CSV table of C-alpha atoms and ligand atoms in Angstrom, one decimal:
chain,number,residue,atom,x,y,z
A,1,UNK,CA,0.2,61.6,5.2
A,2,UNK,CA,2.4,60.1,7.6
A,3,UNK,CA,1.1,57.0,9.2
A,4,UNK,CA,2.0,54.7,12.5
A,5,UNK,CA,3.4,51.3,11.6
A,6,UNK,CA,1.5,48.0,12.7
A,7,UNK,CA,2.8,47.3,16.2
A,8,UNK,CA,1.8,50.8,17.0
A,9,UNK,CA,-1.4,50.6,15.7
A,10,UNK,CA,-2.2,47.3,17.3
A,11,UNK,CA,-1.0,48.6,20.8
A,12,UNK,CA,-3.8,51.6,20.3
A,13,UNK,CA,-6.6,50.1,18.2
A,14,UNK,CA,-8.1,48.4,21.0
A,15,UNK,CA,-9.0,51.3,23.2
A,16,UNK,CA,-9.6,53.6,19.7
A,17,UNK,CA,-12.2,51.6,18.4
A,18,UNK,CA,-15.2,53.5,17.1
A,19,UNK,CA,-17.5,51.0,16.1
A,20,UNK,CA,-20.4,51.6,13.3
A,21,UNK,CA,-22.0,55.1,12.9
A,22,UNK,CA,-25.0,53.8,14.4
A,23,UNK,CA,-22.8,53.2,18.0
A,24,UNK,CA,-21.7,56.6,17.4
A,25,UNK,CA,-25.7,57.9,17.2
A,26,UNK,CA,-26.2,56.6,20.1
A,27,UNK,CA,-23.1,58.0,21.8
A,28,UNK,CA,-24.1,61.3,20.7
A,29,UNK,CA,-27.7,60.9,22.1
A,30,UNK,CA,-26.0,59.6,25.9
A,31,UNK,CA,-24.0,62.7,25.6
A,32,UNK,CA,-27.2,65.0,24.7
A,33,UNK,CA,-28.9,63.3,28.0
A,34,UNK,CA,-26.2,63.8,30.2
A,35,UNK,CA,-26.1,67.5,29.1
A,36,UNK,CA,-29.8,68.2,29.2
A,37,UNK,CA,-31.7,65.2,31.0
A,38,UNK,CA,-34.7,64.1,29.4
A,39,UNK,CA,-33.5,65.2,25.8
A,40,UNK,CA,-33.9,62.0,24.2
A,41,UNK,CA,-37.2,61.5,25.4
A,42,UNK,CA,-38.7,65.0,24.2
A,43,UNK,CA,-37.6,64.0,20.4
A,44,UNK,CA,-41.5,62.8,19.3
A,45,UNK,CA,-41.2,60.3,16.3
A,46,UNK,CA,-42.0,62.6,13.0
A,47,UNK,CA,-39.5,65.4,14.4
A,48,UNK,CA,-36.6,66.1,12.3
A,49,UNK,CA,-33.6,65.5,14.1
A,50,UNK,CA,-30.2,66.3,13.4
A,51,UNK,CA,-27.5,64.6,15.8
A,52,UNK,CA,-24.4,66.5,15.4
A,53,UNK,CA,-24.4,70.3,13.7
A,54,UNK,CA,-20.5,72.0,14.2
A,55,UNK,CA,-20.6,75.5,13.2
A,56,UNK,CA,-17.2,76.8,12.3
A,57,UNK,CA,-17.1,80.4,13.7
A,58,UNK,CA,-13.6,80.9,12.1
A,59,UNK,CA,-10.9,79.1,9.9
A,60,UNK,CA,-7.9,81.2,11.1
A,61,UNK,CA,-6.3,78.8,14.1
A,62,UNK,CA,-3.0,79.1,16.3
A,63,UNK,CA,-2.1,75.1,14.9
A,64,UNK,CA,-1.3,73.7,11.7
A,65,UNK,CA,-2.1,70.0,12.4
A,66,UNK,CA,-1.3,68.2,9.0
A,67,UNK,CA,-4.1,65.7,9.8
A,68,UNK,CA,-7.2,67.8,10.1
A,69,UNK,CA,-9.8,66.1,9.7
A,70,UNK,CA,-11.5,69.5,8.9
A,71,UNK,CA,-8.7,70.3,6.7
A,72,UNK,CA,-8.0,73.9,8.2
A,73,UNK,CA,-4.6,74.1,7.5
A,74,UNK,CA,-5.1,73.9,3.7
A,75,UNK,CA,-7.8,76.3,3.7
A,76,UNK,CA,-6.9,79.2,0.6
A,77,UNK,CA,-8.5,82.4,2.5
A,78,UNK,CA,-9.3,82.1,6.0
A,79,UNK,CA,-11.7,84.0,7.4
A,80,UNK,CA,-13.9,84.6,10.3
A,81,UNK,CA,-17.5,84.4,9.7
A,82,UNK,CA,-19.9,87.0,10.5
A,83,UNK,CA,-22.0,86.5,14.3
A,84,UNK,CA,-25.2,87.8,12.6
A,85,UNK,CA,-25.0,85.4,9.7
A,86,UNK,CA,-24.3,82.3,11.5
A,87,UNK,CA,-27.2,83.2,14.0
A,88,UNK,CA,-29.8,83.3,11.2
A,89,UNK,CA,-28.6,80.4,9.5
A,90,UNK,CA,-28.7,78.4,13.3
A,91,UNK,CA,-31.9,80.3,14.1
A,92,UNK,CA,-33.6,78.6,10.9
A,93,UNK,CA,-32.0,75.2,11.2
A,94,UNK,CA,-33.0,74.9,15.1
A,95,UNK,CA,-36.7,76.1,13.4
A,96,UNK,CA,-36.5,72.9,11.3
A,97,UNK,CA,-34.9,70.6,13.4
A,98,UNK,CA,-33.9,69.3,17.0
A,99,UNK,CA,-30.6,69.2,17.5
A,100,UNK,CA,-28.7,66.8,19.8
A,101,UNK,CA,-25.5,68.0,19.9
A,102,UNK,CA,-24.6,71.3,18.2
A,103,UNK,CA,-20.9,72.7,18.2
A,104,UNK,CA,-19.1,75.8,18.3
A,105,UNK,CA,-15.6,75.4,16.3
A,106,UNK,CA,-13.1,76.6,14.1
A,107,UNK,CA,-10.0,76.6,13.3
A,108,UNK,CA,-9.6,78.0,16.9
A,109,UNK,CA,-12.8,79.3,18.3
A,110,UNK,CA,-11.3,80.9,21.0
A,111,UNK,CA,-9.6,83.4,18.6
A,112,UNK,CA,-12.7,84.2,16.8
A,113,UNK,CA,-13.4,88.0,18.3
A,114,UNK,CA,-16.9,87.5,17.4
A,115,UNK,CA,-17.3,84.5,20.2
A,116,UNK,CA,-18.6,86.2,23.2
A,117,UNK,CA,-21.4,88.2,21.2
A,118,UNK,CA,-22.2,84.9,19.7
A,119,UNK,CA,-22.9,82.9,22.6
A,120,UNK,CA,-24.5,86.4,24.1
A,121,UNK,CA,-26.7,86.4,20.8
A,122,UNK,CA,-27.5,82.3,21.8
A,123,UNK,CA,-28.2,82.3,25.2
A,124,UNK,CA,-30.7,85.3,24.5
A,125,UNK,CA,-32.3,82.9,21.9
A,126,UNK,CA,-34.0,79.9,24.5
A,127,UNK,CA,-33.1,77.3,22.1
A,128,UNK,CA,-32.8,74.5,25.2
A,129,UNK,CA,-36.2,72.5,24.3
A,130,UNK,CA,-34.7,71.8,20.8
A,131,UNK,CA,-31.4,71.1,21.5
A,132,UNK,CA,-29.5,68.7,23.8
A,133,UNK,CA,-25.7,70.0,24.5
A,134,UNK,CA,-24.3,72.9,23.1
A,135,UNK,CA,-20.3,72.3,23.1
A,136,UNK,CA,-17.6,74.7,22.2
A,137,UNK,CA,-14.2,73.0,21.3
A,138,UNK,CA,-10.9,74.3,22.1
A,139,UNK,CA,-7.2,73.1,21.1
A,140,UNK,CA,-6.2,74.8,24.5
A,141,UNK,CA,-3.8,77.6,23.1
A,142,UNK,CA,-5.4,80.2,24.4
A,143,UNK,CA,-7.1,81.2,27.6
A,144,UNK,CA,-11.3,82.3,26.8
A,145,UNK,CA,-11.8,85.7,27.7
A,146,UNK,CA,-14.2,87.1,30.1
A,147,UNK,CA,-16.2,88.3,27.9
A,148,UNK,CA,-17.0,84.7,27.0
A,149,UNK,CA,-17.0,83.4,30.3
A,150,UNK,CA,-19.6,85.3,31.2
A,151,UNK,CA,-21.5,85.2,28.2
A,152,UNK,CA,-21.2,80.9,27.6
A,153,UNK,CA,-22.3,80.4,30.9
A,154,UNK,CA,-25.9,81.2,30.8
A,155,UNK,CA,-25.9,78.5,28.3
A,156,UNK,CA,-27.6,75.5,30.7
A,157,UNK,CA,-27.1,72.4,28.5
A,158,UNK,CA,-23.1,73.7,27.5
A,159,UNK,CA,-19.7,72.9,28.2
A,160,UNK,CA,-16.1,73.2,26.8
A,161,UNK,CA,-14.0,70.6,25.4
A,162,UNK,CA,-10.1,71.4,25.7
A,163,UNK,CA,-8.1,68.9,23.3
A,164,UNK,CA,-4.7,68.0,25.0
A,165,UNK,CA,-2.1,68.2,22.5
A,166,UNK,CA,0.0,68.2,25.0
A,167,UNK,CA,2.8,70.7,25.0
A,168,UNK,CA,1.5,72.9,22.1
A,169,UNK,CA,-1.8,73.2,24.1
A,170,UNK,CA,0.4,75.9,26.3
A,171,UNK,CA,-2.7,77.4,28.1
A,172,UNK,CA,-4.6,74.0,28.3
A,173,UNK,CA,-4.5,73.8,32.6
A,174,UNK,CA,-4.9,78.2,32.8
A,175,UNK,CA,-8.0,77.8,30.3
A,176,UNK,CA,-9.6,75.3,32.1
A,177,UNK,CA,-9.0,77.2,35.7
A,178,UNK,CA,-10.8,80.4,34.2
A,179,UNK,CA,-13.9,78.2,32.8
A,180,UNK,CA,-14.4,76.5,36.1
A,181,UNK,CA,-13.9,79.7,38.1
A,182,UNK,CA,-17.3,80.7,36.4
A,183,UNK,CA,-18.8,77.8,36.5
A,184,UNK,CA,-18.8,76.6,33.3
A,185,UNK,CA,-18.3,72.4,33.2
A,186,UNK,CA,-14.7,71.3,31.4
A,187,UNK,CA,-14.1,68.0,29.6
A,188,UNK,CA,-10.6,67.4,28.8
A,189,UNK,CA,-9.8,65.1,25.8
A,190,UNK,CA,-6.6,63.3,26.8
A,191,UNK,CA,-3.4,63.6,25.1
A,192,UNK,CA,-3.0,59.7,24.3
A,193,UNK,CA,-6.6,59.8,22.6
A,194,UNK,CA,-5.1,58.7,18.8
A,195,UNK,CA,-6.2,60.3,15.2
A,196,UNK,CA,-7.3,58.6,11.7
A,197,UNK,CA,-6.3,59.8,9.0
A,198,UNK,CA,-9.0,60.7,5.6
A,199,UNK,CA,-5.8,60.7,3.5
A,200,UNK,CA,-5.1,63.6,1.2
A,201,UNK,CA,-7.7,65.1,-1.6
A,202,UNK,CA,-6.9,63.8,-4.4
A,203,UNK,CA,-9.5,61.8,-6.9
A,204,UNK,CA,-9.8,58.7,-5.8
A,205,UNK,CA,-10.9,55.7,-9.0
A,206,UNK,CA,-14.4,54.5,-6.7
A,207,UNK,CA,-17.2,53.3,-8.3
A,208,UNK,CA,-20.6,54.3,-7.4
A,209,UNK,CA,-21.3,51.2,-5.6
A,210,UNK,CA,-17.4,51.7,-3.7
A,211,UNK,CA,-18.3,55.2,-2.9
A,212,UNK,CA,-21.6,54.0,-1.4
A,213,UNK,CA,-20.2,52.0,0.7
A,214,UNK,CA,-17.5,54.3,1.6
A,215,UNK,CA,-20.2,57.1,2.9
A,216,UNK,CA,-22.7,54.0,4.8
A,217,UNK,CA,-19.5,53.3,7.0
A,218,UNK,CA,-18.4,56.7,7.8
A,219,UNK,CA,-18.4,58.5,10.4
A,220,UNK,CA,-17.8,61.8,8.8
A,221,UNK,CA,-21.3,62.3,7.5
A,222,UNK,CA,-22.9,62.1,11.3
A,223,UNK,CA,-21.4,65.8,11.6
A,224,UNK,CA,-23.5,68.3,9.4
A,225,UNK,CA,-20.9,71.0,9.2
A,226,UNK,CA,-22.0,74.9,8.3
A,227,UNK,CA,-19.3,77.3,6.6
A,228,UNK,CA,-19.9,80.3,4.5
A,229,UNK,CA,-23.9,80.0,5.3
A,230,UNK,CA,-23.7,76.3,3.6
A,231,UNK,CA,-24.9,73.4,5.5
A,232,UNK,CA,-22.5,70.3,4.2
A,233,UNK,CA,-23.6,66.7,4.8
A,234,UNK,CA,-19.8,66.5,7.2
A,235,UNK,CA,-17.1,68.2,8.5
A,236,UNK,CA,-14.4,67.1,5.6
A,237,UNK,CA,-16.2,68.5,2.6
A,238,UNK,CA,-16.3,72.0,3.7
A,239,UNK,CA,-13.3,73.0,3.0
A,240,UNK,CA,-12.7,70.4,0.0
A,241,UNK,CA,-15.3,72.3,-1.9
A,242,UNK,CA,-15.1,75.6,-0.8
A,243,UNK,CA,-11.8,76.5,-1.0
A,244,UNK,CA,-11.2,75.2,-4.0
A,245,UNK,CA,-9.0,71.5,-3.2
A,246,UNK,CA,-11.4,69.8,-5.5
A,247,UNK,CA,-14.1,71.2,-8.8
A,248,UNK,CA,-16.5,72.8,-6.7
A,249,UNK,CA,-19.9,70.6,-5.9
A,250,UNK,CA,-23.1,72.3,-5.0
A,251,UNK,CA,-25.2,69.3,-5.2
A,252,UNK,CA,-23.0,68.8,-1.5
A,253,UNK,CA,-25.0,71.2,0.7
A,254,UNK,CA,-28.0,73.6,1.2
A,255,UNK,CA,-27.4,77.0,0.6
A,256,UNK,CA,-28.8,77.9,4.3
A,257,UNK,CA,-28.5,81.5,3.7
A,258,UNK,CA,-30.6,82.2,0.6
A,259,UNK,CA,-33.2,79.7,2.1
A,260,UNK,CA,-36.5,80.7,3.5
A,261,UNK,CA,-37.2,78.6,6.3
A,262,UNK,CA,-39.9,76.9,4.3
A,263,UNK,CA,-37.6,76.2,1.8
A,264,UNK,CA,-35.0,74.5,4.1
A,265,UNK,CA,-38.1,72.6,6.2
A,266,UNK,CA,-39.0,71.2,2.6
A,267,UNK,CA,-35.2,69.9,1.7
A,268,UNK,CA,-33.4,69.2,5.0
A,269,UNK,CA,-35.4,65.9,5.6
A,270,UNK,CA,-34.1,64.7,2.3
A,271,UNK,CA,-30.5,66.0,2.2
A,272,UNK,CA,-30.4,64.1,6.3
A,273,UNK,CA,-31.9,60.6,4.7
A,274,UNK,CA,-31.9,60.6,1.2
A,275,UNK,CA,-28.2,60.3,0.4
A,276,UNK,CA,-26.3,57.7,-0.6
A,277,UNK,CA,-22.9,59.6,-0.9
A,278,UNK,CA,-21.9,62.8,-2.5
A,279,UNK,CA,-19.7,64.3,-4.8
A,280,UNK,CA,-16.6,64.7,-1.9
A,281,UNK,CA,-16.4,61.3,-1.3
A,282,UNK,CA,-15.0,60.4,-4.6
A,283,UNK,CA,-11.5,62.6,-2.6
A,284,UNK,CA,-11.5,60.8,0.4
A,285,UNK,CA,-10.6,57.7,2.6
A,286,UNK,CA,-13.3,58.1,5.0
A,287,UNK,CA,-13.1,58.3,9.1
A,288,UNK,CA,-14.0,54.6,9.8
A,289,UNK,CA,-12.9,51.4,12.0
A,290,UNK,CA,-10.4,50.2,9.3
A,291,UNK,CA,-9.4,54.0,9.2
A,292,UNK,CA,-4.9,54.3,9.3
A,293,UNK,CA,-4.0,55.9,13.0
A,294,UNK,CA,-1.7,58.8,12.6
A,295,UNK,CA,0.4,60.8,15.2
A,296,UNK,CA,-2.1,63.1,17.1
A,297,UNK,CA,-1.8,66.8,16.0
A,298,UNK,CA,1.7,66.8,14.4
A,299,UNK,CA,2.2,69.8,12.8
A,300,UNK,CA,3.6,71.4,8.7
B,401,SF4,S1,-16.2,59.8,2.9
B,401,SF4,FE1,-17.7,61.3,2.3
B,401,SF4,S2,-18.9,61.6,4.2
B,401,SF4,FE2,-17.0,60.6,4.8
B,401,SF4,S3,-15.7,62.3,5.5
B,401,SF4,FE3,-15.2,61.8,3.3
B,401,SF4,S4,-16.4,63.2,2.1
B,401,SF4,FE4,-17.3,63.2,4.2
């Protein structure tokens, strides 16, 4: 993967910093306050709480950035996942846990054509006491449709993130008009706002003690990812495992959807706290401070 020589990444590195995961806990939890005031407070000590939970509606998108960090462009079979399977699998996580910040993602979400039923199916659900923002995150290709408008705005504690990738985000300005015309708050991530690379999948010679350390200082593992009703401990082994990039790991997630919800209350607290690194790390660089900047969104 194509990487920015030094003077580059000195001129950037000092507004890109991103500090230890524990800063990034904390940012998380300021976000889940300024979304829902008085979040952080309503977490009682002995509640499970998951900070960050993305749920990828779809891995078809309208860009082929060759650094995902979610690897979407190098996934075998895309495929939309079905509304009614994602909302059991969130309805018996959000049973187990609190969740700070949950988000709604793809590949693109705004082409998934389940979307507005899904957020309809959400909203319905009063999930607000357990959960501190609920995002949705767009590259700002395409403009959100009424029928998610409407739906996504019932939603309290949510907002929309529009990534500027500048000119491929074509519809970046018209999509952010049509969210605010229904009232529906808009936070766009700048253009200059630089990427890390993970590197590429291949097996990487760590020893345990090398892979530990790699997993304690990344940030990767702060974003509990579900795809294809399996919750993964971050957003980068998804795919990895699941479409086949590396030998297939099941000791990497909890099969959500043949779990009962006492099974998953049993297992969750262990699979949040109990690792020290999985499988997936053993193919990959990590997102960390020491992480290589690459140009942001260049495409195949
Ligand atoms: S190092 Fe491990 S936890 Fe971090 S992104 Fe890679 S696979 Fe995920």
């Amino acid at each position: 993967m194509e990487e920015l020589d030094e003077d580059n990444m000195n001129e950037i590195k000092d507004k890109h910093e991103i500090g230890t995961p524990e800063d990034h806990l904390s940012e998380i939890m300021e976000e889940a306050e300024k979304y829902h005031p008085g979040y952080g407070a309503s977490v009682m000590t002995g509640d499970v709480l998951i900070h960050a939970l993305e749920i990828k509606t779809t891995s078809f998108c309208t860009l082929r950035c060759k650094d995902c960090t979610h690897l979407i462009p190098y996934t075998k079979a895309p495929a939309h996942m079905p509304a009614e399977d994602l909302m059991d699998d969130i309805k018996k996580i959000i049973r187990v846990a609190k969740v700070a910040g949950l988000i709604f993602m793809g590949g693109e979400v705004m082409i998934y054509p389940q979307l507005a039923e899904l957020m309809e199916a959400y909203s319905k659900e009063g999930f607000y006491d357990r959960v501190g923002f609920v995002r949705v995150t767009t590259n700002g290709t395409v403009v959100p449709s009424d029928e998610f408008c409407a739906a996504f705005r019932k939603i309290k504690n949510g907002y929309v993130v529009i990534s500027d990738y500048g000119i491929l985000s074509s519809n970046r300005d018209e999509a952010a008009k049509k969210l605010e015309s229904f009232g529906i708050k808009v936070n766009v991530i700048p253009e200059d706002l630089q990427w890390r690379s993970l590197g590429d999948w291949h097996h990487r010679d760590y020893s345990k003690e090398e892979a530990e350390e790699l997993y304690r200082k990344c940030h990767g593992k702060l974003y509990l990812h579900l795809y294809r009703d399996h919750l993964y401990h971050c957003y980068r082994a998804p795919v990895m495992n699941e479409d086949g990039l590396i030998p297939h790991s099941d000791g990497d997630y909890l099969d959500i959807g043949s779990m009962s919800v006492e099974d998953l209350s049993r297992r969750l607290p262990e699979f949040l706290t109990g690792l020290s690194c999985t499988k997936s790390c053993f193919y990959c660089d990590g997102f960390h401070e020491q992480s290589p900047f690459v140009e942001r969104a260049a495409q195949l």
